[in-house]
Short mmCIF file of C-alpha atoms and ligand atoms in Angstrom, two decimals:
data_model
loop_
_atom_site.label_atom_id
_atom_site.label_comp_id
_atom_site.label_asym_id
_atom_site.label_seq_id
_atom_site.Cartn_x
_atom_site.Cartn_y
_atom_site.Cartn_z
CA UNK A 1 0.00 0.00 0.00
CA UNK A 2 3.08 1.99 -0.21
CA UNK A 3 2.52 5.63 -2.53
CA UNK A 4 -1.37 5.82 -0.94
CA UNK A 5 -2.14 9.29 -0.53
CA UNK A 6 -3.32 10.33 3.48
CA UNK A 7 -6.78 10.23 2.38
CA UNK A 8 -6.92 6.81 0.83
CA UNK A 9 -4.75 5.36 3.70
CA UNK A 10 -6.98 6.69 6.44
CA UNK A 11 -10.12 4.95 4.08
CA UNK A 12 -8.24 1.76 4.35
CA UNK A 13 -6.99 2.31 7.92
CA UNK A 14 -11.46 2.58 8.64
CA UNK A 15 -12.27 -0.03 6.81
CA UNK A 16 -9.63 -2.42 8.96
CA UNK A 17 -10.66 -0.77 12.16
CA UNK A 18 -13.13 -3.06 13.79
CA UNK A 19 -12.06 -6.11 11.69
CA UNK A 20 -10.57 -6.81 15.14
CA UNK A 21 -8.01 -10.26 14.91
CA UNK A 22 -9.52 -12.68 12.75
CA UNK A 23 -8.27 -13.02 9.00
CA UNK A 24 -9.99 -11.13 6.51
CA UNK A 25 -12.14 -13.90 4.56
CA UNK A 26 -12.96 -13.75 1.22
CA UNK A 27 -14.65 -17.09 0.50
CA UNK A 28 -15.07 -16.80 -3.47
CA UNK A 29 -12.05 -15.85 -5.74
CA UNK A 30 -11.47 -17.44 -8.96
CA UNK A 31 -7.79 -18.56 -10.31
CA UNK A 32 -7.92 -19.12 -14.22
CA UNK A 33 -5.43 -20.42 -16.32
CA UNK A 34 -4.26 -21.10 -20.12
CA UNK A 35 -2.56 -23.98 -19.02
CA UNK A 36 0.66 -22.50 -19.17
CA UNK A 37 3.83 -23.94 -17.02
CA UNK A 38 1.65 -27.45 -17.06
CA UNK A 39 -0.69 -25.97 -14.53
CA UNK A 40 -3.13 -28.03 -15.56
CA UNK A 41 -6.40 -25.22 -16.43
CA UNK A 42 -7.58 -24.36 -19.83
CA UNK A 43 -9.95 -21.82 -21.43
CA UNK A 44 -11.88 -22.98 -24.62
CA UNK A 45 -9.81 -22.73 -27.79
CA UNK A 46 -12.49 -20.38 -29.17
CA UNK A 47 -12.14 -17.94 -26.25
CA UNK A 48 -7.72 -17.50 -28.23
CA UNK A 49 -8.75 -17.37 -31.73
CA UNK A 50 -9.71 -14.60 -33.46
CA UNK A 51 -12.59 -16.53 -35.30
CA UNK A 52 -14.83 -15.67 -32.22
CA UNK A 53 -14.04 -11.22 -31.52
CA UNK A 54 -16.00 -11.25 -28.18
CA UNK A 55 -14.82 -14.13 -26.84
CA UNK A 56 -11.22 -13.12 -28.19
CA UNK A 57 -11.41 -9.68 -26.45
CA UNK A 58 -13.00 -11.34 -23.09
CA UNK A 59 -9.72 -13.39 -22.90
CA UNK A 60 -7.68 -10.25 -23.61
CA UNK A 61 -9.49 -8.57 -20.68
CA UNK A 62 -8.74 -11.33 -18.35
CA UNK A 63 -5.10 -11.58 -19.49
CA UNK A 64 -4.89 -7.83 -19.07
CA UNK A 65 -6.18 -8.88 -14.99
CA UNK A 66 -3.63 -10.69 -14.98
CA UNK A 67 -1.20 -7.81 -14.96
CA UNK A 68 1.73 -8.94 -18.18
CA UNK A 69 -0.77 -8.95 -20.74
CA UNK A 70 1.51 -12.26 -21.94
CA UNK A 71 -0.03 -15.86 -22.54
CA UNK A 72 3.02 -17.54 -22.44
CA UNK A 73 3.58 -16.88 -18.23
CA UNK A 74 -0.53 -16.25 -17.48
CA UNK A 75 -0.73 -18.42 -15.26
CA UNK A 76 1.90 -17.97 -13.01
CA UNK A 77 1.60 -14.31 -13.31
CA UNK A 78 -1.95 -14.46 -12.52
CA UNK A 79 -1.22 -16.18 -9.25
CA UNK A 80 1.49 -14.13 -7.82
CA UNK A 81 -0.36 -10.43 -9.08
CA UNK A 82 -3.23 -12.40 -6.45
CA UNK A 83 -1.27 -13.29 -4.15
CA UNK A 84 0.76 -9.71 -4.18
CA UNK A 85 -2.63 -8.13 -3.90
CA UNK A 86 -3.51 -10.18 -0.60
CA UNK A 87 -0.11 -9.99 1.52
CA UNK A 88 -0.18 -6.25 0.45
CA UNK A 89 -3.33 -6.00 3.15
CA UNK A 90 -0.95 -5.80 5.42
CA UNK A 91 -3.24 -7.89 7.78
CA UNK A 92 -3.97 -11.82 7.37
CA UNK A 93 -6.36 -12.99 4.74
CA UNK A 94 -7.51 -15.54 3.54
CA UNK A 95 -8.39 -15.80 0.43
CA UNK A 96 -10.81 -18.80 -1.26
CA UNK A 97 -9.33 -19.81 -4.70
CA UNK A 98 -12.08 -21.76 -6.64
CA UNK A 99 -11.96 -25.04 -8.72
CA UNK A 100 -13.98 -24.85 -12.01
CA UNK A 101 -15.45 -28.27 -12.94
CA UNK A 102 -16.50 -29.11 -17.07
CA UNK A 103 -20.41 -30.22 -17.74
CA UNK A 104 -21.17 -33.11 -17.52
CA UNK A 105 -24.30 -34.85 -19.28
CA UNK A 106 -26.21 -37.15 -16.81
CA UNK A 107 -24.39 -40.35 -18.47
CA UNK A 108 -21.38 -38.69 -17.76
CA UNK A 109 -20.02 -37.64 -20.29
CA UNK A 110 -18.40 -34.22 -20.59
CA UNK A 111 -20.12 -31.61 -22.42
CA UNK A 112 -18.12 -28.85 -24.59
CA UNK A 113 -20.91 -26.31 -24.20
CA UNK A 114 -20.10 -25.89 -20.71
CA UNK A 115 -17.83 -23.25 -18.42
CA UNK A 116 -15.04 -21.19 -20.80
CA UNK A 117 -12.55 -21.93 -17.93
CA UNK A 118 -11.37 -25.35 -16.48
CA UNK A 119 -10.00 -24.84 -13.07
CA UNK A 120 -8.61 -28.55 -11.94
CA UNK A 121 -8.89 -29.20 -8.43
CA UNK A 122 -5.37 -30.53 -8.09
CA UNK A 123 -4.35 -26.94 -9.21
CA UNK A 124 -5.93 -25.08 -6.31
CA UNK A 125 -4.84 -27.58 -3.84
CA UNK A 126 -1.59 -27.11 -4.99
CA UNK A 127 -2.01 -23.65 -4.69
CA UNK A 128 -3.17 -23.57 -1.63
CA UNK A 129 -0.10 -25.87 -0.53
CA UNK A 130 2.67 -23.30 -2.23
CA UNK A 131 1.44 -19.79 -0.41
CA UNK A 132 -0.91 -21.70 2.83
CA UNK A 133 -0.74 -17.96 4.22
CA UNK A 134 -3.45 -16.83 1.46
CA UNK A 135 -4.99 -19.51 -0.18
CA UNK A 136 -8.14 -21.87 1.32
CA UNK A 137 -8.78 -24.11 -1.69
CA UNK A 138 -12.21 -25.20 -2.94
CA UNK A 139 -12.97 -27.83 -5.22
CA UNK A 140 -15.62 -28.07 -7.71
CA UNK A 141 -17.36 -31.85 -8.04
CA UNK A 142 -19.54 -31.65 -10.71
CA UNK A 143 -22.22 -34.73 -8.99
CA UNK A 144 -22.59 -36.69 -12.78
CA UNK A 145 -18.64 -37.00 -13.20
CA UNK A 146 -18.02 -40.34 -13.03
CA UNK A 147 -16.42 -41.14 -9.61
CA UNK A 148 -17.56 -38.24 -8.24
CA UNK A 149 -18.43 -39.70 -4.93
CA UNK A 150 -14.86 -40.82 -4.71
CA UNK A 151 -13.58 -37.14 -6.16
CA UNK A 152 -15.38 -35.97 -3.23
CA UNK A 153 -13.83 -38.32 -0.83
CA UNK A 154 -10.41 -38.13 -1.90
CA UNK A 155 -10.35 -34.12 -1.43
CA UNK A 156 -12.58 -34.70 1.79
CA UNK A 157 -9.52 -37.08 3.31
CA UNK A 158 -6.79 -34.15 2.65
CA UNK A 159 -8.96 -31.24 4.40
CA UNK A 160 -10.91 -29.68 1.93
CA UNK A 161 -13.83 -27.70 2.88
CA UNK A 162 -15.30 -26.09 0.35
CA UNK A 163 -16.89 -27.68 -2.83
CA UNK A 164 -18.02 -24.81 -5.70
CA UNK A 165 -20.88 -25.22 -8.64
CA UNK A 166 -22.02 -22.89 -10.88
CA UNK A 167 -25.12 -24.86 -11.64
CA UNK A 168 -26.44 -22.35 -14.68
CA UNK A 169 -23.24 -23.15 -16.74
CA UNK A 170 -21.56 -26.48 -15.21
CA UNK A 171 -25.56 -28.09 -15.96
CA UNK A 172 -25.93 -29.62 -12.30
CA UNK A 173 -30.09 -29.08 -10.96
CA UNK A 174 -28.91 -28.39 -7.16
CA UNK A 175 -32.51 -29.95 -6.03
CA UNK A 176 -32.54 -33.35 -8.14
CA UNK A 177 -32.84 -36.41 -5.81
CA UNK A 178 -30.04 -38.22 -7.97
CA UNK A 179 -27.51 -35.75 -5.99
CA UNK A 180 -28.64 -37.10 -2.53
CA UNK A 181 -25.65 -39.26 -2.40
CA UNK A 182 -23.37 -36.66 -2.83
CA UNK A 183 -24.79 -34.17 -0.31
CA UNK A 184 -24.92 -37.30 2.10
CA UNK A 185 -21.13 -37.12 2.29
CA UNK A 186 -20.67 -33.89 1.83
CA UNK A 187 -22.32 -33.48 5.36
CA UNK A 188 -20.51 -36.75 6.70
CA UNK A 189 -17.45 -35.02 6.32
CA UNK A 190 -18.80 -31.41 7.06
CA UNK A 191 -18.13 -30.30 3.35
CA UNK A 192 -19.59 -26.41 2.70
CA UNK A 193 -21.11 -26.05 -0.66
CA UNK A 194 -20.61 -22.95 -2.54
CA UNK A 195 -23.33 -22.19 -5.12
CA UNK A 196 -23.92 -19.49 -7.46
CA UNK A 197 -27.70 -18.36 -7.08
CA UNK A 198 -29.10 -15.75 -9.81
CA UNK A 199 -27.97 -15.20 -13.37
CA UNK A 200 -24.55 -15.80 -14.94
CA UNK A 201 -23.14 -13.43 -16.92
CA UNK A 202 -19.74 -13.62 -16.73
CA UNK A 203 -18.62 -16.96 -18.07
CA UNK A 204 -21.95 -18.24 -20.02
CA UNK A 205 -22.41 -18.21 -23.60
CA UNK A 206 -25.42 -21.30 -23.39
CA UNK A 207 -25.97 -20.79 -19.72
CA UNK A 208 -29.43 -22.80 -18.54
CA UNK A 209 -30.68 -19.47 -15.55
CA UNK A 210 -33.42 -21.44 -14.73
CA UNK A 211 -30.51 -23.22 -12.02
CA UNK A 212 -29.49 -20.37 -10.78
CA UNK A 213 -32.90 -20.52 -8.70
CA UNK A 214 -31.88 -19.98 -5.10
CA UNK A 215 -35.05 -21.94 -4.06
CA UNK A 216 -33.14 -25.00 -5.90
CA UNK A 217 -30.66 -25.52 -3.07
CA UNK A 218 -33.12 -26.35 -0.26
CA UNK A 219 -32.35 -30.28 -1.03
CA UNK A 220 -28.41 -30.13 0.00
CA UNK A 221 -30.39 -28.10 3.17
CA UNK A 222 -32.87 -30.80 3.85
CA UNK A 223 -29.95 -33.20 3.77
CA UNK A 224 -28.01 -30.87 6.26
CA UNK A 225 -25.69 -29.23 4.26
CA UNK A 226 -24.20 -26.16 4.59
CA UNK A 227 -24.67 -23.76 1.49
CA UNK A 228 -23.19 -20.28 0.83
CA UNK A 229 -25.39 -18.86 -1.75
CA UNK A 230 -23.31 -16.74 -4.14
CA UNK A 231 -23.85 -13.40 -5.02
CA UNK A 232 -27.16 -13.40 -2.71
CA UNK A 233 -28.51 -14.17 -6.00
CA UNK A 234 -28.40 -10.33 -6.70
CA UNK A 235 -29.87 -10.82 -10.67
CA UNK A 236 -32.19 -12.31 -12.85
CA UNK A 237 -35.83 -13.60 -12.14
CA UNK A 238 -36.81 -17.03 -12.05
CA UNK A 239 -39.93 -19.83 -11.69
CA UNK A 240 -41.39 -18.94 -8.47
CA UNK A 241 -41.89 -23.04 -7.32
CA UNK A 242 -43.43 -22.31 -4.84
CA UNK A 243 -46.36 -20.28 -6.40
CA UNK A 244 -46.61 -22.15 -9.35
CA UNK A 245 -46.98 -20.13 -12.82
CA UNK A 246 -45.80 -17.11 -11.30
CA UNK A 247 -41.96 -15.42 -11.53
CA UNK A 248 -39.91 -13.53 -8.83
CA UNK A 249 -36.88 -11.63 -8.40
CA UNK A 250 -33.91 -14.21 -7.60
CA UNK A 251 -33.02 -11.43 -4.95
CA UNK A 252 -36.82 -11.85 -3.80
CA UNK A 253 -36.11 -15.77 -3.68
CA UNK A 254 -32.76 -15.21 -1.86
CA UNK A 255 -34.94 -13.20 1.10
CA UNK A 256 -37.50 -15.97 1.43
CA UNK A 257 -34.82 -18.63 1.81
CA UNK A 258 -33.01 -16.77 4.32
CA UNK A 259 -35.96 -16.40 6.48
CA UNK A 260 -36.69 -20.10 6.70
CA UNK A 261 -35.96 -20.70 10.08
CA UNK A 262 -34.99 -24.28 9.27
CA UNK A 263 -31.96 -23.21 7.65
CA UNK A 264 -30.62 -20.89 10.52
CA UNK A 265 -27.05 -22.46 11.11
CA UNK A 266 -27.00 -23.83 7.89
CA UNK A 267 -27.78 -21.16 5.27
CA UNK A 268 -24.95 -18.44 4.24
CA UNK A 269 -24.74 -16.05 1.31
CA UNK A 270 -21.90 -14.18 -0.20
CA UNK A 271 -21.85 -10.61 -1.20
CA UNK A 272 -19.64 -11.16 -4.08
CA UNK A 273 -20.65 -8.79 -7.09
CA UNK A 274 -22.97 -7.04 -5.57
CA UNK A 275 -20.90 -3.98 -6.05
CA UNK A 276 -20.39 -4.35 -10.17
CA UNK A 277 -21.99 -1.88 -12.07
CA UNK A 278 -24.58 -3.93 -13.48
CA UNK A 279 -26.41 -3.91 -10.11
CA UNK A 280 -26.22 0.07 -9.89
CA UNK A 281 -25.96 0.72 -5.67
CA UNK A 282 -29.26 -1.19 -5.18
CA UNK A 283 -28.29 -4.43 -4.07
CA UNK A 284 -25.64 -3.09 -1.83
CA UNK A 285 -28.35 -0.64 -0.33
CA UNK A 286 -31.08 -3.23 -0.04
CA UNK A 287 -28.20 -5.28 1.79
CA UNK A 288 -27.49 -2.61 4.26
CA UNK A 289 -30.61 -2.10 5.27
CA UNK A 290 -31.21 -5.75 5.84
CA UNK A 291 -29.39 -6.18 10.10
CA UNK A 292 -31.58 -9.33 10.20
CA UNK A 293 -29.24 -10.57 6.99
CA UNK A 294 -25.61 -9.55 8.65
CA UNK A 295 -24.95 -12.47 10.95
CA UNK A 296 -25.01 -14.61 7.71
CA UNK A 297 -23.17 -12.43 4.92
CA UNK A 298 -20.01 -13.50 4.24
CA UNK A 299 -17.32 -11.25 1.94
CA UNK A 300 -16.36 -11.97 -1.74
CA UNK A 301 -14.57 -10.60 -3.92
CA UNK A 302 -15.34 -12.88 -7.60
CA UNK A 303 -11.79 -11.67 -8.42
CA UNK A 304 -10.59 -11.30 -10.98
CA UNK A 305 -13.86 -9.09 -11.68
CA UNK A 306 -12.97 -6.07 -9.37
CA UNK A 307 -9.71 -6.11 -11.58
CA UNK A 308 -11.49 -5.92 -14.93
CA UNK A 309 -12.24 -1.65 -15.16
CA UNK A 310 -15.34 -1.74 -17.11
CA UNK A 311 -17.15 -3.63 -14.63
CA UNK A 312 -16.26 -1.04 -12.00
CA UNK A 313 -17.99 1.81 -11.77
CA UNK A 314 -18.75 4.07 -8.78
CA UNK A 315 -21.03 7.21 -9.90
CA UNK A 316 -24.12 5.38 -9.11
CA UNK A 317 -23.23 4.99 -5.19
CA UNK A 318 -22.20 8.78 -5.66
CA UNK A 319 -25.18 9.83 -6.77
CA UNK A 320 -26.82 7.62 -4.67
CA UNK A 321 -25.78 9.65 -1.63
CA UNK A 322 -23.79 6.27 -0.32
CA UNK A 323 -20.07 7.74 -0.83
CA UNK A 324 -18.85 11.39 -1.01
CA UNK A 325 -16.66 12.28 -4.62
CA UNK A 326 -13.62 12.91 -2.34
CA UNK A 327 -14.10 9.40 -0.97
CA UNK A 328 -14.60 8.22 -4.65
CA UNK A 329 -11.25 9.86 -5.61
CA UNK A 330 -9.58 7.92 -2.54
CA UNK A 331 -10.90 4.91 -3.73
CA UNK A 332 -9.55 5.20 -7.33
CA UNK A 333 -6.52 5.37 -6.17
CA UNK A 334 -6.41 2.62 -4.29
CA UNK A 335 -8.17 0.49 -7.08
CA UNK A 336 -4.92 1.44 -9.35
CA UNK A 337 -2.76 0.18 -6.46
CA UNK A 338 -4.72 -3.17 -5.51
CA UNK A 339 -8.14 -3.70 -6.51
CA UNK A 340 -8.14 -6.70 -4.41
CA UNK A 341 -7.82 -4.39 -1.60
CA UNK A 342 -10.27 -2.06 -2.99
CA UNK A 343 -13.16 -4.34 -3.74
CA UNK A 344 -13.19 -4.56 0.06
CA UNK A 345 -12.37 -0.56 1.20
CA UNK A 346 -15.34 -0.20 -1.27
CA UNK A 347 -18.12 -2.60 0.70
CA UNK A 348 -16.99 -0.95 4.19
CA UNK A 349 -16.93 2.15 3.01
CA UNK A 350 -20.28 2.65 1.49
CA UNK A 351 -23.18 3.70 3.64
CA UNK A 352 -27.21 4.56 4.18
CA UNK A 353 -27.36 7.87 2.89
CA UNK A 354 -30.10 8.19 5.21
CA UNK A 355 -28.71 6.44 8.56
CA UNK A 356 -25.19 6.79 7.97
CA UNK A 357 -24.87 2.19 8.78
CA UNK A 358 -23.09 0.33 6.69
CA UNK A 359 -22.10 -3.01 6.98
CA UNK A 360 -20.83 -4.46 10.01
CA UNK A 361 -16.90 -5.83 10.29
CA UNK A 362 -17.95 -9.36 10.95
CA UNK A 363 -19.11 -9.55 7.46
CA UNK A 364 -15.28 -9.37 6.02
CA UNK A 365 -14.46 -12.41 8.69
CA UNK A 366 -16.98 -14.52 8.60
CA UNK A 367 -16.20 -18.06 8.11
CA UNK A 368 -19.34 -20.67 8.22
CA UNK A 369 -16.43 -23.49 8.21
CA UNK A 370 -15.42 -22.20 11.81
CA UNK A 371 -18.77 -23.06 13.19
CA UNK A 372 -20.12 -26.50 13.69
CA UNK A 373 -24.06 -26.60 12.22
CA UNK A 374 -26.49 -26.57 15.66
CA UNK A 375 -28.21 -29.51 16.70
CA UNK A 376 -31.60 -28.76 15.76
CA UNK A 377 -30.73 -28.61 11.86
CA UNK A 378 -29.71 -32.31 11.60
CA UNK A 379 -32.37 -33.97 9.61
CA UNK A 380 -34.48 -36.03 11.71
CA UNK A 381 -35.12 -38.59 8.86
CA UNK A 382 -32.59 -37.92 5.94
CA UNK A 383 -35.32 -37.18 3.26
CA UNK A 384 -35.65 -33.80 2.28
CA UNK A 385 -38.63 -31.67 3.71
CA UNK A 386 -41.21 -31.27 0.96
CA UNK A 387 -40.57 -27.89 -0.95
CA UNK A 388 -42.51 -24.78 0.75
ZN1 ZN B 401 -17.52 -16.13 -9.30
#
């Protein structure tokens, strides 16, 4: 953080303030790869060529994240600009570096339409080996791989935690019965599931929204699985299932799950992306406003996406009331010096411009794998609850 002006240091310096000693979590940041230095990852072939522009000039943003702007060392490079950006704190984090599964068709075989980037969960476990002061890995299991029980079992028996999906683009329904298996040992060895909720954007050329419906994840809940819902399902609408015919906000879905009392203990949500400008300062406001909600919010960052400019874009929550220019100007500067660091000066920094709250400090070190589930959500039978 060396070269911060006074006024951006003393924004940092708040934001840190009542963090008090626990690590600074951030449970959802993405390493991608070209497979460079036998790393293992790979992007589809269509995302390099010059056959497919967008595609072509997404890649060149990410590479462009990744500081050198050169294929050849990407991957390396990509991993020690992230790892820069998180000893650079100053403070411990921890940072949670996610596995990307392929698609898998339910006879299991892998389907090409599926995510742009292959993250292998050997990679991030390696990872997570090479710098253990940053890096929590999480693996991604997609449940029709073959072997995917033993997958499971195999990261399960070295530590791992955290399992990821990204159900609208990897193809997996988070509610069909078929997974039951899977969730059964997830919970037997106290495995947290990570699950994008809402629309994909991002990575998701034939994306399927309809499983980004956060009302999809109350199986793994019935089975007593922890879930960290992604994005608190911050965009899109989907099939209201429990009203059938109608449609609802996925953010109006997230809000109903979360007040299932059932799922106290059990039910987490990240606030990843709900600062991109795509949301405007809505979801951060409605968040905010929502004390009931804190206790259960856990920080994310969805880097490399606070490093990509375009998505980034702070007049709304000036306008909005919920930072002052001069604070905007501090923040600039420190998104040119670390944007890591900013996407999180940014979420303590913005307020009610009404009340003056923000969001509370326990929010940036929360951990749901720190805290054993309470008695009362075991399953009393081990058969999901009916839906509603
Ligand atoms: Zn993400």
């Amino acid at each position: 953080m060396t070269g911060l002006s006074p006024a951006a240091r003393r924004l940092v310096d708040e934001a840190f303030a009542d963090l008090g000693p626990m690590p600074i979590v951030d449970c959802h940041a993405h390493v991608v790869g070209l497979g460079s230095g036998g790393s293992g990852a790979a992007v589809k072939p269509s995302l390099l060529t010059w056959r497919h522009p967008v595609q072509r000039v997404k890649a060149g943003v990410f590479v462009r994240a990744s500081g050198t702007g050169d294929f050849g060392s990407f991957d390396r490079d990509y991993v020690e600009k992230l790892v820069r950006q998180a000893r650079d704190f100053g403070r411990p984090v921890k940072l949670h570096i996610l596995a990307m599964d392929h698609r898998y068709r339910p006879d299991g075989s892998i389907d090409g339409e599926g995510p742009e980037f292959y993250v292998p969960n050997e990679l991030v476990v390696r990872l997570a080996r090479e710098y253990p002061d940053v890096f929590v890995p999480v693996i991604s299991v997609h449940p029709d791989r073959p072997g995917a029980l033993a997958e499971l079992e195999k990261w399960a028996g070295q530590g791992v935690r955290y399992v990821k999906w990204l159900p609208n683009v990897q193809g997996m329904d988070p509610s069909d019965p078929r997974h039951d298996d899977f969730y059964r040992l997830m919970r037997k060895h106290g495995m947290i599931l990570l699950s994008h909720t809402g629309d994909e954007k991002a990575a998701a050329p034939g994306a399927n929204q309809a499983l980004g419906n956060p009302l999809l994840v109350r199986r793994p809940l019935d089975l007593g699985v922890k879930v960290i819902m992604a994005h608190c399902a911050s965009s899109g609408r989907s099939a209201d299932l429990d009203h059938p015919g109608k449609k609802a906000d996925n953010f109006e879905l997230f809000l109903r799950m979360m007040a299932e009392h059932r799922y106290l203990g059990l039910l987490y949500a990240d606030i990843s992306a709900a600062t991109l400008a795509n949301r405007g300062s809505r979801t951060m406001l409605e968040l905010i406003r929502r004390p009931e909600l804190h206790g259960r919010l856990i920080q994310g960052s969805d880097y490399p996406l606070p490093a990509i400019n375009c998505l980034i874009w702070m007049r709304p929550f000036v306008k909005a009331g919920m930072i002052s220019k001069e604070e905007r100007q501090a923040l600039n500067e420190i998104y040119k010096s670390n944007p890591l660091l900013f996407d999180l000066v940014l979420k303590r920094t913005l307020r009610d411009p009404v009340t003056g709250e923000r969001l509370p400090g326990g929010i940036f070190t929360a951990d749901p794998g720190l805290s054993a589930p309470p008695a009362e959500a075991s399953p009393a039978s081990g058969s999901p609850a009916p839906a509603g």
